[in-house]
């Protein structure tokens, strides 16, 4: 995968793998890596219960570092076990990057990170070019390719600062978990893309295209913690002032990231949806596609023709996928409407596009629409 | 129109050039005598001319004082075609007399010219001068009185107004106002139009009682659904099992049946969503009892 280099010197990488992680993950029991061989229901339940405990441990560890964001952490956990990509958005300094770095630590595996800038080009993600000591130009794998199959988390900071060319490369990376570089295809079976964007600046930013947003499983909005004790701790506790040292407190990864795909598969197969629930989700979907016909009413909004697009089948499939993980985390083997509702805004709101006449009202109208749909559609 | 005028009608001999198209100028007045100080004198000047002619409104006399004893109060012009290519202009004039006459005498209302334009040429039509007879209001030498105020006439007595019409109007408007108030009250739901909160649980209990008579899975599901819908309606939104605490905190009257409601939601989860081990299957009689209890609690809040 690497072109021959005369000197064989690999330049220091922009972001190296986290020390100690590979060693730690390799020591995990290998039984979990072979989950597809698990066929017995009782054994499946035992494995899933085991992983639920790990997921709770994961949440606890992250919550120790990121205060007052329990719901966001829960959603990120759901995204990890649903194998979906996550876009975090929020104000500057609420802890988006800290959360993602903490998640990367606890998750293990190789971690790569890039900062979105206006002059970032797609090739910058794939290739690292430089002049070697002997004065010759070198092309080496860039942030995405460097760890190849081991890459578990690709963290795209300030994604809306990158140009649409970069977004389109990311699109393929997210949808197919593969890219073409050095004249061959690279596959990333364990890859999960985390991106963040802040919504404060509008200068020199590029709005993510709808197709790119649709490929994110969730768009999680992160706000300043509302809990007074957490707020005080964040201000006065020196622990939270040095992020690097804070992240060191997390310790070793809780589970093997390579097993996640199999566990996710198990969860999806094990958690079942009843006919009533299927009908409920279908009715919810109808209510979003044509709120007027479904009798959903918002004050001051003309409901006829309000929804212009979105709410794609992929979106609804993502929704159920995430809801199954939530049901599993709650210790259930069946989906309930609460599971759907809990993750609905984060998985669906960014896929729904309303009449441009309401553009000035931002995302609020979509959120209100979703809430109104839940208040209207009966379940069971 | 003062059609039945009795007074004077003057026809002016039209000593105009051949191009003149003003056919006639006539003046009609109510009467030519018997005016006192302060009286209004109405007159109508009627001019018939070719329809192609245009009256120059600037040439009309302006309301205002014409003399020390005469004001022009109002001038009003009406134009009306009368056929045969002719048009009639009616100029209503209202004068007011301020002449304090000591004897009966005639005064002359002054004449005035009116300008008509026809095909770029102008023509003057003259309103005639006319005289009115004015009379004194009082004696020149009244009989002597000791008290000077006796020269004054007594004040007019207080008029007895007729209250029938205003009373009728007041009645009509009061009725209208009351009707409007009733409409507003109906719209806003003020008493007596405020509707009592629908007793959703009472209706649900009746429905469940009817459904539990039937034996079978379908009627059992329908009975569960009926209670679900009643809870939804009471809350104003859809209540799921996890919302039970929130529902009870906003509807504290049902707090006493929290445990039974919890069982209801659990068995609903098991029934509709296949959640295993949800804890307890709610029997049909228990469901009916729960609905009846809820209905009673609902009645207790009114």
GROMACS .gro file of N, CA, C and O in nm, chain B residues 11 14 21-22 42 45 74 78 91 104 151 156 183 186 209 229 231 246 272-273 276 283 294:
model
   92
  391UNK      N    1  -8.746   8.580  -1.782
  391UNK     CA    2  -8.684   8.534  -1.905
  391UNK      C    3  -8.605   8.649  -1.961
  391UNK      O    4  -8.654   8.759  -1.980
  394UNK      N    5  -8.228   8.749  -2.494
  394UNK     CA    6  -8.088   8.716  -2.518
  394UNK      C    7  -8.032   8.809  -2.623
  394UNK      O    8  -8.046   8.786  -2.744
  401UNK      N    9  -7.473   8.042  -2.790
  401UNK     CA   10  -7.548   7.918  -2.781
  401UNK      C   11  -7.621   7.906  -2.649
  401UNK      O   12  -7.675   7.803  -2.618
  402UNK      N   13  -7.618   8.011  -2.564
  402UNK     CA   14  -7.697   8.008  -2.441
  402UNK      C   15  -7.840   8.041  -2.479
  402UNK      O   16  -7.868   8.147  -2.530
  422UNK      N   17  -8.358   8.157  -0.085
  422UNK     CA   18  -8.319   8.054  -0.181
  422UNK      C   19  -8.361   8.095  -0.321
  422UNK      O   20  -8.469   8.148  -0.341
  425UNK      N   21  -8.107   7.937  -1.038
  425UNK     CA   22  -8.081   7.996  -1.168
  425UNK      C   23  -8.076   7.881  -1.268
  425UNK      O   24  -8.001   7.785  -1.251
  454UNK      N   25  -7.421   7.971  -0.005
  454UNK     CA   26  -7.391   7.844  -0.071
  454UNK      C   27  -7.424   7.853  -0.219
  454UNK      O   28  -7.522   7.917  -0.258
  458UNK      N   29  -7.579   7.191  -1.075
  458UNK     CA   30  -7.613   7.060  -1.131
  458UNK      C   31  -7.622   7.074  -1.281
  458UNK      O   32  -7.675   7.173  -1.332
  471UNK      N   33  -7.834   7.622  -1.099
  471UNK     CA   34  -7.741   7.676  -0.999
  471UNK      C   35  -7.824   7.718  -0.878
  471UNK      O   36  -7.904   7.811  -0.886
  484UNK      N   37  -9.094   9.875   0.543
  484UNK     CA   38  -9.099   9.777   0.435
  484UNK      C   39  -9.035   9.839   0.313
  484UNK      O   40  -9.069   9.949   0.272
  531UNK      N   41  -8.885   9.471   2.740
  531UNK     CA   42  -8.882   9.485   2.595
  531UNK      C   43  -8.846   9.353   2.528
  531UNK      O   44  -8.876   9.331   2.412
  536UNK      N   45  -8.834   8.087   2.530
  536UNK     CA   46  -8.921   7.977   2.487
  536UNK      C   47  -8.929   7.873   2.598
  536UNK      O   48  -8.831   7.847   2.667
  563UNK      N   49  -7.231   3.568   2.141
  563UNK     CA   50  -7.144   3.510   2.038
  563UNK      C   51  -7.001   3.501   2.088
  563UNK      O   52  -6.933   3.399   2.071
  566UNK      N   53  -6.962   3.237   2.345
  566UNK     CA   54  -6.963   3.106   2.283
  566UNK      C   55  -6.828   3.075   2.220
  566UNK      O   56  -6.774   2.965   2.231
  589UNK      N   57  -6.654  -0.211   2.922
  589UNK     CA   58  -6.754  -0.303   2.978
  589UNK      C   59  -6.824  -0.379   2.866
  589UNK      O   60  -6.848  -0.500   2.876
  609UNK      N   61  -5.652   0.517   2.443
  609UNK     CA   62  -5.702   0.641   2.379
  609UNK      C   63  -5.756   0.737   2.485
  609UNK      O   64  -5.740   0.857   2.476
  611UNK      N   65  -5.653   0.763   2.795
  611UNK     CA   66  -5.539   0.825   2.864
  611UNK      C   67  -5.477   0.933   2.775
  611UNK      O   68  -5.445   1.042   2.820
  626UNK      N   69  -4.467   1.121   3.421
  626UNK     CA   70  -4.497   1.258   3.379
  626UNK      C   71  -4.648   1.281   3.376
  626UNK      O   72  -4.697   1.386   3.417
  652UNK      N   73  -4.892  -0.571   2.270
  652UNK     CA   74  -4.880  -0.506   2.140
  652UNK      C   75  -4.738  -0.512   2.083
  652UNK      O   76  -4.719  -0.513   1.964
  653UNK      N   77  -4.639  -0.509   2.171
  653UNK     CA   78  -4.502  -0.498   2.120
  653UNK      C   79  -4.419  -0.622   2.148
  653UNK      O   80  -4.303  -0.627   2.112
  656UNK      N   81  -4.109  -0.928   2.622
  656UNK     CA   82  -4.118  -1.045   2.709
  656UNK      C   83  -4.099  -1.003   2.854
  656UNK      O   84  -4.030  -0.905   2.882
  663UNK      N   85  -5.593  -0.895   3.365
  663UNK     CA   86  -5.714  -0.967   3.324
  663UNK      C   87  -5.820  -0.867   3.281
  663UNK      O   88  -5.813  -0.749   3.314
  674UNK      N   89  -6.067   0.487   3.730
  674UNK     CA   90  -6.022   0.610   3.664
  674UNK      C   91  -6.141   0.702   3.639
  674UNK      O   92  -6.132   0.824   3.657
   0.00000   0.00000   0.00000
